[in-house]
mmCIF file of C-alpha atoms in Angstrom:
data_model
loop_
_atom_site.group_PDB
_atom_site.id
_atom_site.type_symbol
_atom_site.label_atom_id
_atom_site.label_comp_id
_atom_site.label_asym_id
_atom_site.label_seq_id
_atom_site.Cartn_x
_atom_site.Cartn_y
_atom_site.Cartn_z
ATOM 1 C CA UNK A 200 160.358 114.957 105.302
ATOM 2 C CA UNK A 201 161.703 114.796 102.103
ATOM 3 C CA UNK A 202 160.585 118.273 101.472
ATOM 4 C CA UNK A 203 161.896 119.109 104.695
ATOM 5 C CA UNK A 204 165.051 117.746 103.418
ATOM 6 C CA UNK A 205 165.649 119.303 100.478
ATOM 7 C CA UNK A 206 165.447 123.088 101.699
ATOM 8 C CA UNK A 207 168.072 122.037 104.581
ATOM 9 C CA UNK A 208 169.945 121.131 101.501
ATOM 10 C CA UNK A 209 169.075 123.943 99.249
ATOM 11 C CA UNK A 210 170.773 125.998 102.214
ATOM 12 C CA UNK A 211 173.883 123.945 102.215
ATOM 13 C CA UNK A 212 172.955 122.109 105.673
ATOM 14 C CA UNK A 213 172.782 117.952 106.088
ATOM 15 C CA UNK A 214 169.740 116.723 107.455
ATOM 16 C CA UNK A 215 169.843 113.733 110.553
ATOM 17 C CA UNK A 216 167.133 111.844 111.184
ATOM 18 C CA UNK A 217 165.459 111.798 115.363
ATOM 19 C CA UNK A 218 163.647 109.389 116.300
ATOM 20 C CA UNK A 219 162.999 106.947 119.830
ATOM 21 C CA UNK A 220 162.807 103.409 120.946
ATOM 22 C CA UNK A 221 158.906 102.845 121.961
ATOM 23 C CA UNK A 222 157.876 99.303 122.652
ATOM 24 C CA UNK A 223 160.287 97.606 120.334
ATOM 25 C CA UNK A 224 158.976 99.708 117.658
ATOM 26 C CA UNK A 225 161.205 103.140 116.804
ATOM 27 C CA UNK A 226 158.966 106.777 116.350
ATOM 28 C CA UNK A 227 160.280 109.493 114.085
ATOM 29 C CA UNK A 228 160.777 112.352 116.644
ATOM 30 C CA UNK A 229 161.802 115.236 113.538
ATOM 31 C CA UNK A 230 164.717 116.440 111.310
ATOM 32 C CA UNK A 231 168.012 117.655 112.574
ATOM 33 C CA UNK A 232 170.412 120.181 110.733
ATOM 34 C CA UNK A 233 174.333 120.583 110.709
ATOM 35 C CA UNK A 234 175.735 123.009 109.217
ATOM 36 C CA UNK A 235 179.442 122.167 107.824
ATOM 37 C CA UNK A 236 180.559 125.467 106.945
ATOM 38 C CA UNK A 237 184.031 125.372 104.495
ATOM 39 C CA UNK A 238 187.084 127.295 106.466
ATOM 40 C CA UNK A 239 187.239 130.832 106.220
ATOM 41 C CA UNK A 240 190.300 130.859 104.020
ATOM 42 C CA UNK A 241 189.164 128.337 101.640
ATOM 43 C CA UNK A 242 187.479 130.794 99.019
ATOM 44 C CA UNK A 243 190.425 133.181 99.630
ATOM 45 C CA UNK A 244 192.271 129.758 98.429
ATOM 46 C CA UNK A 245 190.295 129.033 95.150
ATOM 47 C CA UNK A 246 190.174 132.372 94.182
ATOM 48 C CA UNK A 247 194.018 132.529 94.175
ATOM 49 C CA UNK A 248 194.456 129.365 92.365
ATOM 50 C CA UNK A 249 191.927 130.572 90.068
ATOM 51 C CA UNK A 250 193.990 133.742 89.461
ATOM 52 C CA UNK A 251 196.982 131.389 88.857
ATOM 53 C CA UNK A 252 195.240 129.532 86.084
ATOM 54 C CA UNK A 253 193.531 126.699 87.590
ATOM 55 C CA UNK A 254 190.980 125.276 86.997
ATOM 56 C CA UNK A 255 188.981 124.325 90.539
ATOM 57 C CA UNK A 256 186.219 121.635 90.535
ATOM 58 C CA UNK A 257 184.456 119.934 93.530
ATOM 59 C CA UNK A 258 184.008 116.780 93.940
ATOM 60 C CA UNK A 259 181.725 115.905 96.156
ATOM 61 C CA UNK A 260 179.628 112.667 97.987
ATOM 62 C CA UNK A 261 176.945 115.712 99.089
ATOM 63 C CA UNK A 262 173.490 115.662 98.354
ATOM 64 C CA UNK A 263 173.576 118.007 94.802
ATOM 65 C CA UNK A 264 171.891 120.836 96.379
ATOM 66 C CA UNK A 265 174.085 121.034 99.257
ATOM 67 C CA UNK A 266 176.980 121.085 97.040
ATOM 68 C CA UNK A 267 175.799 123.990 94.450
ATOM 69 C CA UNK A 268 175.178 125.960 97.895
ATOM 70 C CA UNK A 269 178.561 125.287 99.158
ATOM 71 C CA UNK A 270 179.932 126.379 96.135
ATOM 72 C CA UNK A 271 178.472 129.380 95.580
ATOM 73 C CA UNK A 272 179.849 130.874 98.623
ATOM 74 C CA UNK A 273 182.885 129.435 97.897
ATOM 75 C CA UNK A 274 183.254 131.863 94.464
ATOM 76 C CA UNK A 275 182.695 128.806 92.418
ATOM 77 C CA UNK A 276 180.599 127.418 89.138
ATOM 78 C CA UNK A 277 177.055 126.104 90.417
ATOM 79 C CA UNK A 278 176.753 124.384 87.280
ATOM 80 C CA UNK A 279 177.143 120.714 89.289
ATOM 81 C CA UNK A 280 175.556 117.566 88.481
ATOM 82 C CA UNK A 281 174.871 114.589 89.796
ATOM 83 C CA UNK A 282 176.392 111.126 89.026
ATOM 84 C CA UNK A 283 173.137 110.427 86.275
ATOM 85 C CA UNK A 284 174.598 112.395 83.982
ATOM 86 C CA UNK A 285 177.899 110.221 83.811
ATOM 87 C CA UNK A 286 175.322 107.575 82.760
ATOM 88 C CA UNK A 287 175.063 106.645 79.329
ATOM 89 C CA UNK A 288 177.843 108.360 77.582
ATOM 90 C CA UNK A 289 180.961 107.161 75.315
ATOM 91 C CA UNK A 290 184.765 108.066 76.788
ATOM 92 C CA UNK A 291 184.429 111.685 74.607
ATOM 93 C CA UNK A 292 181.424 112.716 75.595
ATOM 94 C CA UNK A 293 182.636 112.040 79.481
ATOM 95 C CA UNK A 294 185.939 114.478 78.115
ATOM 96 C CA UNK A 295 183.800 116.828 77.405
ATOM 97 C CA UNK A 296 181.606 117.128 79.970
ATOM 98 C CA UNK A 297 183.788 117.585 82.472
ATOM 99 C CA UNK A 298 185.450 120.433 81.380
ATOM 100 C CA UNK A 299 182.180 121.767 80.412
ATOM 101 C CA UNK A 300 181.242 121.393 84.324
ATOM 102 C CA UNK A 301 182.181 122.768 87.806
ATOM 103 C CA UNK A 302 181.461 119.868 89.345
ATOM 104 C CA UNK A 303 179.435 116.796 90.228
ATOM 105 C CA UNK A 304 177.269 115.541 93.576
ATOM 106 C CA UNK A 305 176.595 112.581 95.057
ATOM 107 C CA UNK A 306 179.566 110.303 93.367
ATOM 108 C CA UNK A 307 181.308 107.206 94.919
ATOM 109 C CA UNK A 308 184.623 106.368 95.209
ATOM 110 C CA UNK A 309 184.242 105.159 92.209
ATOM 111 C CA UNK A 310 182.715 107.614 90.244
ATOM 112 C CA UNK A 311 185.748 109.928 92.446
ATOM 113 C CA UNK A 312 188.805 107.924 90.083
ATOM 114 C CA UNK A 313 186.996 108.287 87.043
ATOM 115 C CA UNK A 314 186.528 111.902 86.567
ATOM 116 C CA UNK A 315 189.936 112.244 87.858
ATOM 117 C CA UNK A 316 191.030 109.754 84.641
ATOM 118 C CA UNK A 317 188.579 112.050 82.550
ATOM 119 C CA UNK A 318 189.958 115.288 83.122
ATOM 120 C CA UNK A 319 193.999 113.642 82.902
ATOM 121 C CA UNK A 320 193.004 112.110 79.667
ATOM 122 C CA UNK A 321 191.982 115.958 78.418
ATOM 123 C CA UNK A 322 195.462 116.483 78.653
ATOM 124 C CA UNK A 323 195.123 118.337 81.912
ATOM 125 C CA UNK A 324 197.730 117.929 84.816
ATOM 126 C CA UNK A 325 195.140 116.743 87.659
ATOM 127 C CA UNK A 326 195.363 117.581 91.471
ATOM 128 C CA UNK A 327 193.060 116.368 93.980
ATOM 129 C CA UNK A 328 192.837 116.713 97.622
ATOM 130 C CA UNK A 329 190.681 114.359 100.323
ATOM 131 C CA UNK A 330 190.550 113.229 103.692
ATOM 132 C CA UNK A 331 188.839 109.930 103.918
ATOM 133 C CA UNK A 332 188.917 106.463 102.743
ATOM 134 C CA UNK A 333 186.587 106.950 100.005
ATOM 135 C CA UNK A 334 188.857 109.266 98.624
ATOM 136 C CA UNK A 335 191.953 107.198 98.256
ATOM 137 C CA UNK A 336 191.514 105.908 94.676
ATOM 138 C CA UNK A 337 190.715 109.279 93.672
ATOM 139 C CA UNK A 338 194.181 110.587 95.234
ATOM 140 C CA UNK A 339 195.840 107.643 94.241
ATOM 141 C CA UNK A 340 195.023 108.290 90.464
ATOM 142 C CA UNK A 341 195.688 112.177 90.124
ATOM 143 C CA UNK A 342 198.876 113.189 89.603
ATOM 144 C CA UNK A 343 199.511 114.828 92.727
ATOM 145 C CA UNK A 344 196.920 113.873 95.283
ATOM 146 C CA UNK A 345 197.134 116.272 98.823
ATOM 147 C CA UNK A 346 195.357 114.546 101.797
ATOM 148 C CA UNK A 347 195.020 117.527 104.168
ATOM 149 C CA UNK A 348 195.501 118.258 107.309
ATOM 150 C CA UNK A 349 193.928 115.169 109.894
ATOM 151 C CA UNK A 350 193.542 112.495 106.936
ATOM 152 C CA UNK A 351 192.732 109.116 107.458
ATOM 153 C CA UNK A 352 195.744 107.049 107.458
ATOM 154 C CA UNK A 353 194.780 105.239 104.183
ATOM 155 C CA UNK A 354 194.367 108.692 102.291
ATOM 156 C CA UNK A 355 197.649 109.543 103.721
ATOM 157 C CA UNK A 356 198.917 106.955 102.259
ATOM 158 C CA UNK A 357 197.397 106.984 98.121
ATOM 159 C CA UNK A 358 198.051 110.863 98.191
ATOM 160 C CA UNK A 359 201.378 112.357 96.724
ATOM 161 C CA UNK A 360 201.543 114.789 99.369
ATOM 162 C CA UNK A 361 200.242 114.741 103.672
ATOM 163 C CA UNK A 362 199.625 118.380 104.314
ATOM 164 C CA UNK A 363 200.815 118.983 108.406
ATOM 165 C CA UNK A 364 198.729 122.201 109.042
ATOM 166 C CA UNK A 365 195.190 123.023 108.307
ATOM 167 C CA UNK A 366 193.781 124.427 105.689
ATOM 168 C CA UNK A 367 194.779 124.434 101.740
ATOM 169 C CA UNK A 368 196.459 127.729 101.189
ATOM 170 C CA UNK A 369 199.683 125.589 101.390
ATOM 171 C CA UNK A 370 198.846 124.573 97.589
ATOM 172 C CA UNK A 371 199.091 128.191 96.657
ATOM 173 C CA UNK A 372 202.546 128.556 97.616
ATOM 174 C CA UNK A 373 203.413 124.878 96.392
ATOM 175 C CA UNK A 374 202.447 125.764 92.737
ATOM 176 C CA UNK A 375 204.089 129.135 92.612
ATOM 177 C CA UNK A 376 207.287 127.790 94.356
ATOM 178 C CA UNK A 377 207.136 125.031 91.568
ATOM 179 C CA UNK A 378 206.280 127.796 88.509
ATOM 180 C CA UNK A 379 209.946 129.559 89.901
ATOM 181 C CA UNK A 380 211.726 126.284 90.155
ATOM 182 C CA UNK A 381 210.388 125.963 86.315
ATOM 183 C CA UNK A 382 211.717 128.923 85.420
ATOM 184 C CA UNK A 383 215.045 128.724 86.918
ATOM 185 C CA UNK A 384 214.996 125.154 84.929
ATOM 186 C CA UNK A 385 214.736 126.665 82.061
ATOM 187 C CA UNK A 386 217.180 129.247 82.281
ATOM 188 C CA UNK A 387 219.699 126.386 83.103
ATOM 189 C CA UNK A 388 218.211 124.375 80.134
ATOM 190 C CA UNK A 389 219.644 128.132 77.725
ATOM 191 C CA UNK A 390 222.352 128.540 79.726
ATOM 192 C CA UNK A 391 223.755 125.346 79.370
ATOM 193 C CA UNK A 392 222.979 124.618 75.426
ATOM 194 C CA UNK A 393 224.218 128.872 74.755
ATOM 195 C CA UNK A 394 227.497 127.887 76.640
ATOM 196 C CA UNK A 395 227.956 124.727 74.291
ATOM 197 C CA UNK A 396 227.720 126.344 71.523
ATOM 198 C CA UNK A 397 228.989 128.879 71.823
ATOM 199 C CA UNK A 398 232.732 127.726 73.187
ATOM 200 C CA UNK A 399 232.503 125.064 70.183
ATOM 201 C CA UNK A 400 231.922 127.521 67.950
ATOM 202 C CA UNK A 401 234.490 129.855 69.289
ATOM 203 C CA UNK A 402 237.201 127.474 69.730
ATOM 204 C CA UNK A 403 236.628 126.185 65.755
ATOM 205 C CA UNK A 404 236.744 129.165 64.197
ATOM 206 C CA UNK A 405 239.177 130.652 66.321
ATOM 207 C CA UNK A 406 242.017 127.431 65.351
ATOM 208 C CA UNK A 407 240.418 126.999 62.157
ATOM 209 C CA UNK A 408 240.109 130.349 60.537
ATOM 210 C CA UNK A 409 242.817 132.398 63.230
ATOM 211 C CA UNK A 410 244.933 129.707 63.518
ATOM 212 C CA UNK A 411 245.185 130.580 67.051
ATOM 213 C CA UNK A 412 247.182 128.337 69.411
ATOM 214 C CA UNK A 413 244.957 128.010 72.513
ATOM 215 C CA UNK A 414 246.877 126.650 75.559
ATOM 216 C CA UNK A 415 244.495 124.479 76.995
ATOM 217 C CA UNK A 416 244.720 125.447 80.468
ATOM 218 C CA UNK A 417 242.479 128.004 78.208
ATOM 219 C CA UNK A 418 240.457 125.963 77.550
ATOM 220 C CA UNK A 419 239.592 124.334 80.848
ATOM 221 C CA UNK A 420 240.031 127.903 82.290
ATOM 222 C CA UNK A 421 237.172 129.051 80.371
ATOM 223 C CA UNK A 422 234.766 126.137 81.031
ATOM 224 C CA UNK A 423 235.767 126.088 84.745
ATOM 225 C CA UNK A 424 234.400 129.860 84.741
ATOM 226 C CA UNK A 425 231.356 128.898 82.952
ATOM 227 C CA UNK A 426 229.919 126.442 85.380
ATOM 228 C CA UNK A 427 230.711 128.364 88.492
ATOM 229 C CA UNK A 428 228.397 130.743 86.719
ATOM 230 C CA UNK A 429 226.103 129.079 85.943
ATOM 231 C CA UNK A 430 225.654 128.114 89.712
ATOM 232 C CA UNK A 431 224.180 131.557 90.105
ATOM 233 C CA UNK A 432 220.968 130.427 88.452
ATOM 234 C CA UNK A 433 219.483 128.933 91.701
ATOM 235 C CA UNK A 434 219.630 132.211 92.970
ATOM 236 C CA UNK A 435 217.995 133.777 90.054
ATOM 237 C CA UNK A 436 214.908 136.136 91.232
ATOM 238 C CA UNK A 437 212.347 135.020 88.685
ATOM 239 C CA UNK A 438 208.451 136.005 88.603
ATOM 240 C CA UNK A 439 206.360 132.530 88.617
ATOM 241 C CA UNK A 440 203.997 132.903 85.592
ATOM 242 C CA UNK A 441 200.295 133.775 85.612
ATOM 243 C CA UNK A 442 198.782 130.867 83.767
ATOM 244 C CA UNK A 443 200.225 126.594 84.099
ATOM 245 C CA UNK A 444 204.143 126.597 82.739
ATOM 246 C CA UNK A 445 204.891 123.784 79.665
ATOM 247 C CA UNK A 446 208.236 123.325 78.166
ATOM 248 C CA UNK A 447 208.597 125.254 74.638
ATOM 249 C CA UNK A 448 211.558 123.537 72.962
ATOM 250 C CA UNK A 449 211.919 125.577 69.492
ATOM 251 C CA UNK A 450 211.764 128.944 71.859
ATOM 252 C CA UNK A 451 214.417 127.655 73.610
ATOM 253 C CA UNK A 452 216.466 126.641 70.756
ATOM 254 C CA UNK A 453 215.947 129.511 69.158
ATOM 255 C CA UNK A 454 216.995 132.056 71.898
ATOM 256 C CA UNK A 455 219.733 129.644 72.686
ATOM 257 C CA UNK A 456 221.388 129.634 69.577
ATOM 258 C CA UNK A 457 220.678 133.031 69.176
ATOM 259 C CA UNK A 458 223.071 134.105 72.386
ATOM 260 C CA UNK A 459 225.272 131.393 71.446
ATOM 261 C CA UNK A 460 225.726 133.248 68.199
ATOM 262 C CA UNK A 461 225.869 136.429 69.551
ATOM 263 C CA UNK A 462 228.369 135.282 71.938
ATOM 264 C CA UNK A 463 230.515 133.583 69.600
ATOM 265 C CA UNK A 464 230.566 136.719 66.782
ATOM 266 C CA UNK A 465 231.300 138.558 70.038
ATOM 267 C CA UNK A 466 234.601 136.688 70.950
ATOM 268 C CA UNK A 467 235.823 136.548 67.745
ATOM 269 C CA UNK A 468 235.978 140.222 66.878
ATOM 270 C CA UNK A 469 237.939 140.549 70.661
ATOM 271 C CA UNK A 470 239.912 137.744 69.504
#
């Protein structure tokens, strides 16, 4: 029986034992194979996520061989371990391990929770998908928990996002839109710092050096025009980055200051 179960698992099939009662005793009849294939769009979704710089890992309670076969069909790595690999290791070794492998199989809810926490300890922004009660702790622990379509109430309550349509492709849309929002926000910060420095510098030098007597109305109009211009940033046509975005405050300050310097010089030249 064990050999049969192992053979089914190697082909991505679950096993169900069948028996019947005879004279108050159970008589074993055989093993049924059950095939639970991934959705047709799952492989495409994973490929797009990887192309966008995301690292996709598998954490499942299924048999190790089933997990490896499913990962192979989805185009994921097959370096998947069971929970024994998590035993008798310190935290630094575990953090290194989770980054090296492609996933874990035969896990319990506490394992999922701890694995998500280890990814976060490595400095990763971690998302988690799930549908069952056993996924709820990990969904709550993740930076973004996705309860898939048809998930249990426990999973939906623990998740940050509840998907209302089947499949995971909407996550790719969320990644792309979030990166567009980040770029627009970055543009706004650069523009706001630039305009603040430029206006302050322009008014300072025009009054101190050029002895200009600028009416208060001019100052108000310039500030208002700049505020109106910044509203268009919300409709900027931006291209989402191919890699996850992070704030680079040194770059933001350098670009803003450089633009402000050029703007101030141009304004003083034509004053």
